[in-house]
């Protein structure tokens, strides 16, 4: 009969792991609001894109829409963190998993926006659409993806000391829920926008200039 | 985009982690396929 204690064997999956330090409560609260700010930041970005689309009449090209998908795919894990935390089910493992998902989506989004930047990088090329604060939307998209990758890297590095901690105050919890609902509403608005743009086609035309569904139904241009 | 909406609802309703991650992966693959579809030519650039 073996007398080996599996909890002392460094190769055993049953070994005792070093005790993790208790998260710092202040830093943990900062990380919670960091995740909320992450969602809010992309809400503002996507609303800005809608502003350009509806206010200035610039239709999003297929690559622009794909970058919006990447932004949503990067932000949904952050919303998952916030909602799990508000419900009291967030663990350190789930937190790090969500950050990893955000990084993967952001890297894909950065590749997509870099592709579009390179399409218009030659001197004399006016780029696609108008500029906002001196840069085109796809350039801003690349900047946001890089910021998300940096944020997630920092959050992962600090996960031994800070796992998001939801507030207990009803008003503050309401603010966090409100941001999540706003983000879900923006996704729903994007669903409607893409249906209007694509119509009965499966994909967008390369250079859309009208809402295809309205055109197909003969109720507008 | 429908997949992303379904994913958002799944997260909001507290669906199991496996469902959420699966939907997320489906969304990512769909996005990459769409990107691949729209990238039709190599860039006319030389570094």
PDB file of C-alpha atoms in Angstrom:
ATOM      1  CA  UNK A   1       0.000   0.000   0.000  1.00  0.00           C
ATOM      2  CA  UNK A   2       1.419   3.378  -0.993  1.00  0.00           C
ATOM      3  CA  UNK A   3       2.085   5.875   1.748  1.00  0.00           C
ATOM      4  CA  UNK A   4       2.760   8.793  -0.664  1.00  0.00           C
ATOM      5  CA  UNK A   5       0.785  11.911   0.252  1.00  0.00           C
ATOM      6  CA  UNK A   6      -0.609  13.240  -3.040  1.00  0.00           C
ATOM      7  CA  UNK A   7      -0.984  16.712  -1.535  1.00  0.00           C
ATOM      8  CA  UNK A   8       2.845  16.941  -1.227  1.00  0.00           C
ATOM      9  CA  UNK A   9       3.676  15.534  -4.668  1.00  0.00           C
ATOM     10  CA  UNK A  10       4.471  18.512  -6.976  1.00  0.00           C
ATOM     11  CA  UNK A  11       3.365  16.458 -10.008  1.00  0.00           C
ATOM     12  CA  UNK A  12       0.000  15.535  -8.524  1.00  0.00           C
ATOM     13  CA  UNK A  13      -3.117  17.419  -9.629  1.00  0.00           C
ATOM     14  CA  UNK A  14      -4.249  17.087  -5.990  1.00  0.00           C
ATOM     15  CA  UNK A  15      -1.224  19.022  -4.662  1.00  0.00           C
ATOM     16  CA  UNK A  16      -1.846  21.926  -2.342  1.00  0.00           C
ATOM     17  CA  UNK A  17      -1.527  25.181  -4.194  1.00  0.00           C
ATOM     18  CA  UNK A  18      -0.081  28.264  -2.526  1.00  0.00           C
ATOM     19  CA  UNK A  19      -2.741  30.277  -0.765  1.00  0.00           C
ATOM     20  CA  UNK A  20      -3.879  33.170  -2.951  1.00  0.00           C
ATOM     21  CA  UNK A  21      -3.738  36.591  -1.265  1.00  0.00           C
ATOM     22  CA  UNK A  22      -7.036  38.234  -0.376  1.00  0.00           C
ATOM     23  CA  UNK A  23      -7.996  40.792  -3.053  1.00  0.00           C
ATOM     24  CA  UNK A  24      -7.540  44.414  -2.093  1.00  0.00           C
ATOM     25  CA  UNK A  25     -11.089  45.831  -1.642  1.00  0.00           C
ATOM     26  CA  UNK A  26     -10.268  49.302  -2.967  1.00  0.00           C
ATOM     27  CA  UNK A  27      -8.462  47.960  -6.022  1.00  0.00           C
ATOM     28  CA  UNK A  28     -11.272  45.434  -6.533  1.00  0.00           C
ATOM     29  CA  UNK A  29     -13.881  48.193  -6.591  1.00  0.00           C
ATOM     30  CA  UNK A  30     -11.720  50.136  -9.057  1.00  0.00           C
ATOM     31  CA  UNK A  31     -11.564  47.058 -11.301  1.00  0.00           C
ATOM     32  CA  UNK A  32     -15.363  46.715 -11.166  1.00  0.00           C
ATOM     33  CA  UNK A  33     -15.840  50.294 -12.306  1.00  0.00           C
ATOM     34  CA  UNK A  34     -13.048  49.757 -14.835  1.00  0.00           C
ATOM     35  CA  UNK A  35     -15.161  47.007 -16.410  1.00  0.00           C
ATOM     36  CA  UNK A  36     -18.218  49.294 -16.361  1.00  0.00           C
ATOM     37  CA  UNK A  37     -16.142  52.077 -17.977  1.00  0.00           C
ATOM     38  CA  UNK A  38     -14.986  49.564 -20.598  1.00  0.00           C
ATOM     39  CA  UNK A  39     -18.631  48.884 -21.547  1.00  0.00           C
ATOM     40  CA  UNK A  40     -19.528  52.572 -21.407  1.00  0.00           C
ATOM     41  CA  UNK A  41     -16.543  53.465 -23.600  1.00  0.00           C
ATOM     42  CA  UNK A  42     -17.664  51.111 -26.327  1.00  0.00           C
ATOM     43  CA  UNK A  43     -21.281  52.295 -25.916  1.00  0.00           C
ATOM     44  CA  UNK A  44     -20.009  55.812 -26.683  1.00  0.00           C
ATOM     45  CA  UNK A  45     -17.911  54.540 -29.608  1.00  0.00           C
ATOM     46  CA  UNK A  46     -20.810  52.597 -31.158  1.00  0.00           C
ATOM     47  CA  UNK A  47     -23.210  55.500 -30.581  1.00  0.00           C
ATOM     48  CA  UNK A  48     -20.651  57.776 -32.254  1.00  0.00           C
ATOM     49  CA  UNK A  49     -20.569  55.419 -35.240  1.00  0.00           C
ATOM     50  CA  UNK A  50     -24.372  55.602 -35.355  1.00  0.00           C
ATOM     51  CA  UNK A  51     -24.117  59.398 -35.187  1.00  0.00           C
ATOM     52  CA  UNK A  52     -21.860  59.404 -38.250  1.00  0.00           C
ATOM     53  CA  UNK A  53     -24.193  56.942 -40.006  1.00  0.00           C
ATOM     54  CA  UNK A  54     -27.484  58.672 -39.228  1.00  0.00           C
ATOM     55  CA  UNK A  55     -26.395  62.272 -38.660  1.00  0.00           C
ATOM     56  CA  UNK A  56     -23.844  62.679 -41.448  1.00  0.00           C
ATOM     57  CA  UNK A  57     -25.427  60.096 -43.765  1.00  0.00           C
ATOM     58  CA  UNK A  58     -22.243  58.027 -44.125  1.00  0.00           C
ATOM     59  CA  UNK A  59     -23.133  54.379 -44.610  1.00  0.00           C
ATOM     60  CA  UNK A  60     -20.827  51.852 -42.922  1.00  0.00           C
ATOM     61  CA  UNK A  61     -18.793  49.701 -45.295  1.00  0.00           C
ATOM     62  CA  UNK A  62     -18.548  45.919 -44.686  1.00  0.00           C
ATOM     63  CA  UNK A  63     -15.163  46.270 -42.955  1.00  0.00           C
ATOM     64  CA  UNK A  64     -16.633  48.966 -40.678  1.00  0.00           C
ATOM     65  CA  UNK A  65     -19.457  46.591 -39.697  1.00  0.00           C
ATOM     66  CA  UNK A  66     -17.004  43.751 -39.056  1.00  0.00           C
ATOM     67  CA  UNK A  67     -15.092  46.074 -36.720  1.00  0.00           C
ATOM     68  CA  UNK A  68     -18.348  46.868 -34.904  1.00  0.00           C
ATOM     69  CA  UNK A  69     -18.830  43.093 -34.446  1.00  0.00           C
ATOM     70  CA  UNK A  70     -15.330  42.871 -32.964  1.00  0.00           C
ATOM     71  CA  UNK A  71     -16.086  45.740 -30.570  1.00  0.00           C
ATOM     72  CA  UNK A  72     -19.251  43.988 -29.410  1.00  0.00           C
ATOM     73  CA  UNK A  73     -17.440  40.633 -29.113  1.00  0.00           C
ATOM     74  CA  UNK A  74     -14.747  42.331 -26.999  1.00  0.00           C
ATOM     75  CA  UNK A  75     -17.273  44.090 -24.768  1.00  0.00           C
ATOM     76  CA  UNK A  76     -19.681  41.208 -24.110  1.00  0.00           C
ATOM     77  CA  UNK A  77     -17.146  39.428 -21.834  1.00  0.00           C
ATOM     78  CA  UNK A  78     -16.791  42.686 -19.853  1.00  0.00           C
ATOM     79  CA  UNK A  79     -20.574  42.774 -19.504  1.00  0.00           C
ATOM     80  CA  UNK A  80     -20.422  39.144 -18.380  1.00  0.00           C
ATOM     81  CA  UNK A  81     -17.925  40.155 -15.658  1.00  0.00           C
ATOM     82  CA  UNK A  82     -20.168  42.988 -14.449  1.00  0.00           C
ATOM     83  CA  UNK A  83     -23.390  40.927 -14.469  1.00  0.00           C
ATOM     84  CA  UNK A  84     -21.789  37.901 -12.755  1.00  0.00           C
ATOM     85  CA  UNK A  85     -20.303  40.253 -10.164  1.00  0.00           C
ATOM     86  CA  UNK A  86     -23.652  41.967  -9.547  1.00  0.00           C
ATOM     87  CA  UNK A  87     -25.213  38.518  -9.067  1.00  0.00           C
ATOM     88  CA  UNK A  88     -22.380  37.408  -6.766  1.00  0.00           C
ATOM     89  CA  UNK A  89     -21.237  34.521  -8.973  1.00  0.00           C
ATOM     90  CA  UNK A  90     -17.970  35.968 -10.284  1.00  0.00           C
ATOM     91  CA  UNK A  91     -14.831  33.992  -9.427  1.00  0.00           C
ATOM     92  CA  UNK A  92     -11.196  34.751 -10.184  1.00  0.00           C
ATOM     93  CA  UNK A  93     -11.175  32.049 -12.876  1.00  0.00           C
ATOM     94  CA  UNK A  94     -14.300  33.383 -14.589  1.00  0.00           C
ATOM     95  CA  UNK A  95     -12.875  36.905 -14.441  1.00  0.00           C
ATOM     96  CA  UNK A  96      -9.618  35.917 -16.139  1.00  0.00           C
ATOM     97  CA  UNK A  97     -11.498  33.813 -18.713  1.00  0.00           C
ATOM     98  CA  UNK A  98     -13.619  36.819 -19.704  1.00  0.00           C
ATOM     99  CA  UNK A  99     -10.557  39.050 -20.000  1.00  0.00           C
ATOM    100  CA  UNK A 100      -8.978  36.432 -22.261  1.00  0.00           C
ATOM    101  CA  UNK A 101     -12.042  36.432 -24.525  1.00  0.00           C
ATOM    102  CA  UNK A 102     -11.867  40.241 -24.749  1.00  0.00           C
ATOM    103  CA  UNK A 103      -8.200  40.097 -25.750  1.00  0.00           C
ATOM    104  CA  UNK A 104      -8.887  37.538 -28.510  1.00  0.00           C
ATOM    105  CA  UNK A 105     -11.726  39.654 -29.951  1.00  0.00           C
ATOM    106  CA  UNK A 106      -9.621  42.823 -29.722  1.00  0.00           C
ATOM    107  CA  UNK A 107      -6.672  41.247 -31.540  1.00  0.00           C
ATOM    108  CA  UNK A 108      -9.050  40.153 -34.334  1.00  0.00           C
ATOM    109  CA  UNK A 109     -10.579  43.644 -34.406  1.00  0.00           C
ATOM    110  CA  UNK A 110      -7.120  45.231 -34.545  1.00  0.00           C
ATOM    111  CA  UNK A 111      -6.239  43.053 -37.545  1.00  0.00           C
ATOM    112  CA  UNK A 112      -9.440  44.149 -39.291  1.00  0.00           C
ATOM    113  CA  UNK A 113      -8.924  47.858 -38.644  1.00  0.00           C
ATOM    114  CA  UNK A 114      -5.240  47.606 -39.643  1.00  0.00           C
ATOM    115  CA  UNK A 115      -6.322  46.040 -42.927  1.00  0.00           C
ATOM    116  CA  UNK A 116      -8.634  48.989 -43.578  1.00  0.00           C
ATOM    117  CA  UNK A 117      -5.957  51.532 -42.605  1.00  0.00           C
ATOM    118  CA  UNK A 118      -3.515  49.889 -45.029  1.00  0.00           C
ATOM    119  CA  UNK A 119      -6.155  50.013 -47.799  1.00  0.00           C
ATOM    120  CA  UNK A 120      -6.098  53.812 -47.560  1.00  0.00           C
ATOM    121  CA  UNK A 121      -2.534  54.478 -46.477  1.00  0.00           C
ATOM    122  CA  UNK A 122      -1.131  55.618 -49.832  1.00  0.00           C
ATOM    123  CA  UNK A 123      -0.526  59.381 -50.203  1.00  0.00           C
ATOM    124  CA  UNK A 124      -3.447  61.098 -51.884  1.00  0.00           C
ATOM    125  CA  UNK A 125      -5.997  58.489 -50.801  1.00  0.00           C
ATOM    126  CA  UNK A 126      -8.849  60.365 -49.074  1.00  0.00           C
ATOM    127  CA  UNK A 127      -9.813  57.324 -47.016  1.00  0.00           C
ATOM    128  CA  UNK A 128     -13.301  55.942 -46.453  1.00  0.00           C
ATOM    129  CA  UNK A 129     -15.780  58.407 -44.975  1.00  0.00           C
ATOM    130  CA  UNK A 130     -15.083  61.596 -43.142  1.00  0.00           C
ATOM    131  CA  UNK A 131     -12.571  62.145 -40.370  1.00  0.00           C
ATOM    132  CA  UNK A 132     -13.536  62.566 -36.710  1.00  0.00           C
ATOM    133  CA  UNK A 133     -11.075  64.652 -34.670  1.00  0.00           C
ATOM    134  CA  UNK A 134      -8.553  64.284 -37.452  1.00  0.00           C
ATOM    135  CA  UNK A 135      -8.704  60.520 -37.867  1.00  0.00           C
ATOM    136  CA  UNK A 136     -10.958  58.113 -39.715  1.00  0.00           C
ATOM    137  CA  UNK A 137     -13.242  55.813 -37.749  1.00  0.00           C
ATOM    138  CA  UNK A 138     -11.189  52.697 -38.549  1.00  0.00           C
ATOM    139  CA  UNK A 139      -8.093  54.402 -37.110  1.00  0.00           C
ATOM    140  CA  UNK A 140     -10.019  55.215 -33.941  1.00  0.00           C
ATOM    141  CA  UNK A 141     -11.185  51.591 -33.904  1.00  0.00           C
ATOM    142  CA  UNK A 142      -7.577  50.373 -33.902  1.00  0.00           C
ATOM    143  CA  UNK A 143      -6.778  52.725 -30.998  1.00  0.00           C
ATOM    144  CA  UNK A 144      -9.721  51.365 -28.968  1.00  0.00           C
ATOM    145  CA  UNK A 145      -8.672  47.746 -29.613  1.00  0.00           C
ATOM    146  CA  UNK A 146      -5.123  48.495 -28.434  1.00  0.00           C
ATOM    147  CA  UNK A 147      -6.492  50.203 -25.299  1.00  0.00           C
ATOM    148  CA  UNK A 148      -8.658  47.135 -24.544  1.00  0.00           C
ATOM    149  CA  UNK A 149      -5.688  44.777 -24.964  1.00  0.00           C
ATOM    150  CA  UNK A 150      -3.625  46.938 -22.582  1.00  0.00           C
ATOM    151  CA  UNK A 151      -6.506  47.170 -20.078  1.00  0.00           C
ATOM    152  CA  UNK A 152      -7.054  43.404 -20.077  1.00  0.00           C
ATOM    153  CA  UNK A 153      -3.305  42.802 -19.734  1.00  0.00           C
ATOM    154  CA  UNK A 154      -3.133  45.060 -16.688  1.00  0.00           C
ATOM    155  CA  UNK A 155      -6.303  43.506 -15.186  1.00  0.00           C
ATOM    156  CA  UNK A 156      -4.901  39.996 -15.681  1.00  0.00           C
ATOM    157  CA  UNK A 157      -1.594  40.995 -14.122  1.00  0.00           C
ATOM    158  CA  UNK A 158      -3.409  42.399 -11.089  1.00  0.00           C
ATOM    159  CA  UNK A 159      -5.854  39.499 -10.721  1.00  0.00           C
ATOM    160  CA  UNK A 160      -3.999  38.172  -7.640  1.00  0.00           C
ATOM    161  CA  UNK A 161      -4.761  41.442  -5.878  1.00  0.00           C
ATOM    162  CA  UNK A 162      -7.997  42.640  -7.450  1.00  0.00           C
ATOM    163  CA  UNK A 163     -11.072  40.740  -8.599  1.00  0.00           C
ATOM    164  CA  UNK A 164     -13.977  43.106  -9.409  1.00  0.00           C
ATOM    165  CA  UNK A 165     -16.163  43.787  -6.396  1.00  0.00           C
ATOM    166  CA  UNK A 166     -19.693  45.037  -7.095  1.00  0.00           C
ATOM    167  CA  UNK A 167     -21.054  47.885  -4.948  1.00  0.00           C
ATOM    168  CA  UNK A 168     -23.770  47.197  -2.399  1.00  0.00           C
ATOM    169  CA  UNK A 169     -25.489  50.571  -2.754  1.00  0.00           C
ATOM    170  CA  UNK A 170     -28.705  50.152  -4.801  1.00  0.00           C
ATOM    171  CA  UNK A 171     -28.094  53.385  -6.730  1.00  0.00           C
ATOM    172  CA  UNK A 172     -24.594  52.354  -7.792  1.00  0.00           C
ATOM    173  CA  UNK A 173     -25.786  48.866  -8.699  1.00  0.00           C
ATOM    174  CA  UNK A 174     -28.519  50.533 -10.747  1.00  0.00           C
ATOM    175  CA  UNK A 175     -25.893  52.539 -12.626  1.00  0.00           C
ATOM    176  CA  UNK A 176     -23.993  49.346 -13.470  1.00  0.00           C
ATOM    177  CA  UNK A 177     -27.180  47.580 -14.610  1.00  0.00           C
ATOM    178  CA  UNK A 178     -28.136  50.661 -16.622  1.00  0.00           C
ATOM    179  CA  UNK A 179     -24.844  50.571 -18.522  1.00  0.00           C
ATOM    180  CA  UNK A 180     -25.399  46.872 -19.325  1.00  0.00           C
ATOM    181  CA  UNK A 181     -28.938  47.573 -20.566  1.00  0.00           C
ATOM    182  CA  UNK A 182     -27.654  50.468 -22.684  1.00  0.00           C
ATOM    183  CA  UNK A 183     -25.109  48.168 -24.299  1.00  0.00           C
ATOM    184  CA  UNK A 184     -27.761  45.511 -25.025  1.00  0.00           C
ATOM    185  CA  UNK A 185     -29.976  48.219 -26.560  1.00  0.00           C
ATOM    186  CA  UNK A 186     -27.074  49.315 -28.791  1.00  0.00           C
ATOM    187  CA  UNK A 187     -26.586  45.713 -29.976  1.00  0.00           C
ATOM    188  CA  UNK A 188     -30.323  45.560 -30.772  1.00  0.00           C
ATOM    189  CA  UNK A 189     -30.019  48.841 -32.713  1.00  0.00           C
ATOM    190  CA  UNK A 190     -27.128  47.357 -34.686  1.00  0.00           C
ATOM    191  CA  UNK A 191     -29.244  44.298 -35.506  1.00  0.00           C
ATOM    192  CA  UNK A 192     -31.943  46.600 -36.921  1.00  0.00           C
ATOM    193  CA  UNK A 193     -29.341  48.684 -38.786  1.00  0.00           C
ATOM    194  CA  UNK A 194     -27.751  45.664 -40.444  1.00  0.00           C
ATOM    195  CA  UNK A 195     -31.156  44.303 -41.496  1.00  0.00           C
ATOM    196  CA  UNK A 196     -32.002  47.693 -43.031  1.00  0.00           C
ATOM    197  CA  UNK A 197     -28.627  47.886 -44.773  1.00  0.00           C
ATOM    198  CA  UNK A 198     -28.494  44.326 -46.104  1.00  0.00           C
ATOM    199  CA  UNK A 199     -32.156  43.818 -46.922  1.00  0.00           C
ATOM    200  CA  UNK A 200     -32.694  40.343 -48.299  1.00  0.00           C
ATOM    201  CA  UNK A 201     -28.989  39.927 -49.133  1.00  0.00           C
ATOM    202  CA  UNK A 202     -26.703  37.928 -46.847  1.00  0.00           C
ATOM    203  CA  UNK A 203     -23.827  40.424 -46.919  1.00  0.00           C
ATOM    204  CA  UNK A 204     -23.335  44.151 -47.380  1.00  0.00           C
ATOM    205  CA  UNK A 205     -22.320  45.606 -50.754  1.00  0.00           C
ATOM    206  CA  UNK A 206     -18.721  46.886 -50.848  1.00  0.00           C
ATOM    207  CA  UNK A 207     -19.741  50.538 -50.887  1.00  0.00           C
ATOM    208  CA  UNK A 208     -23.308  50.914 -49.573  1.00  0.00           C
ATOM    209  CA  UNK A 209     -25.101  54.146 -50.433  1.00  0.00           C
ATOM    210  CA  UNK A 210     -28.661  53.352 -49.349  1.00  0.00           C
ATOM    211  CA  UNK A 211     -30.711  51.131 -47.040  1.00  0.00           C
ATOM    212  CA  UNK A 212     -31.167  48.048 -49.193  1.00  0.00           C
ATOM    213  CA  UNK A 213     -34.258  46.746 -47.359  1.00  0.00           C
ATOM    214  CA  UNK A 214     -36.168  50.007 -47.916  1.00  0.00           C
ATOM    215  CA  UNK A 215     -35.018  49.991 -51.542  1.00  0.00           C
ATOM    216  CA  UNK A 216     -36.160  46.383 -52.034  1.00  0.00           C
ATOM    217  CA  UNK A 217     -39.511  47.108 -50.440  1.00  0.00           C
ATOM    218  CA  UNK A 218     -39.880  50.227 -52.553  1.00  0.00           C
ATOM    219  CA  UNK A 219     -40.529  52.497 -49.576  1.00  0.00           C
ATOM    220  CA  UNK A 220     -37.496  54.742 -49.820  1.00  0.00           C
ATOM    221  CA  UNK A 221     -34.003  55.139 -51.184  1.00  0.00           C
TER     222      UNK A 221
ATOM    223  CA  UNK B   1     -25.248  40.199 -35.400  1.00  0.00           C
ATOM    224  CA  UNK B   2     -28.163  37.932 -34.435  1.00  0.00           C
ATOM    225  CA  UNK B   3     -25.642  35.619 -32.732  1.00  0.00           C
ATOM    226  CA  UNK B   4     -24.255  38.576 -30.760  1.00  0.00           C
ATOM    227  CA  UNK B   5     -27.770  39.566 -29.692  1.00  0.00           C
ATOM    228  CA  UNK B   6     -28.450  35.982 -28.584  1.00  0.00           C
ATOM    229  CA  UNK B   7     -25.146  36.015 -26.696  1.00  0.00           C
ATOM    230  CA  UNK B   8     -26.043  39.266 -24.917  1.00  0.00           C
ATOM    231  CA  UNK B   9     -29.414  37.811 -23.880  1.00  0.00           C
ATOM    232  CA  UNK B  10     -27.736  34.592 -22.703  1.00  0.00           C
ATOM    233  CA  UNK B  11     -25.335  36.593 -20.515  1.00  0.00           C
ATOM    234  CA  UNK B  12     -28.147  38.766 -19.174  1.00  0.00           C
ATOM    235  CA  UNK B  13     -30.300  35.762 -18.308  1.00  0.00           C
ATOM    236  CA  UNK B  14     -27.394  34.007 -16.567  1.00  0.00           C
ATOM    237  CA  UNK B  15     -27.023  31.105 -18.982  1.00  0.00           C
ATOM    238  CA  UNK B  16     -24.449  28.397 -18.272  1.00  0.00           C
ATOM    239  CA  UNK B  17     -20.829  29.286 -19.039  1.00  0.00           C
ATOM    240  CA  UNK B  18     -20.623  26.600 -21.729  1.00  0.00           C
ATOM    241  CA  UNK B  19     -23.524  28.147 -23.625  1.00  0.00           C
ATOM    242  CA  UNK B  20     -22.051  31.657 -23.394  1.00  0.00           C
ATOM    243  CA  UNK B  21     -18.557  30.614 -24.486  1.00  0.00           C
ATOM    244  CA  UNK B  22     -19.959  28.489 -27.341  1.00  0.00           C
ATOM    245  CA  UNK B  23     -22.068  31.391 -28.622  1.00  0.00           C
ATOM    246  CA  UNK B  24     -19.067  33.705 -28.304  1.00  0.00           C
ATOM    247  CA  UNK B  25     -16.889  31.322 -30.349  1.00  0.00           C
ATOM    248  CA  UNK B  26     -19.647  30.986 -32.989  1.00  0.00           C
ATOM    249  CA  UNK B  27     -19.826  34.797 -33.164  1.00  0.00           C
ATOM    250  CA  UNK B  28     -16.047  35.079 -33.501  1.00  0.00           C
ATOM    251  CA  UNK B  29     -15.868  32.477 -36.272  1.00  0.00           C
ATOM    252  CA  UNK B  30     -18.785  34.118 -38.115  1.00  0.00           C
ATOM    253  CA  UNK B  31     -17.038  37.495 -37.858  1.00  0.00           C
ATOM    254  CA  UNK B  32     -13.759  36.080 -39.183  1.00  0.00           C
ATOM    255  CA  UNK B  33     -15.548  34.349 -42.075  1.00  0.00           C
ATOM    256  CA  UNK B  34     -17.274  37.625 -42.927  1.00  0.00           C
ATOM    257  CA  UNK B  35     -13.935  39.435 -42.804  1.00  0.00           C
ATOM    258  CA  UNK B  36     -12.400  36.755 -45.054  1.00  0.00           C
ATOM    259  CA  UNK B  37     -15.313  37.125 -47.486  1.00  0.00           C
ATOM    260  CA  UNK B  38     -14.869  40.880 -47.803  1.00  0.00           C
ATOM    261  CA  UNK B  39     -11.072  40.788 -48.106  1.00  0.00           C
ATOM    262  CA  UNK B  40     -10.899  39.975 -51.781  1.00  0.00           C
ATOM    263  CA  UNK B  41      -7.492  41.166 -52.914  1.00  0.00           C
ATOM    264  CA  UNK B  42      -3.946  41.486 -51.560  1.00  0.00           C
ATOM    265  CA  UNK B  43      -2.853  44.972 -50.602  1.00  0.00           C
ATOM    266  CA  UNK B  44      -0.978  46.840 -53.305  1.00  0.00           C
ATOM    267  CA  UNK B  45       1.796  47.729 -50.918  1.00  0.00           C
ATOM    268  CA  UNK B  46       5.461  46.872 -50.564  1.00  0.00           C
ATOM    269  CA  UNK B  47       7.413  47.514 -47.379  1.00  0.00           C
TER     270      UNK B  47
END
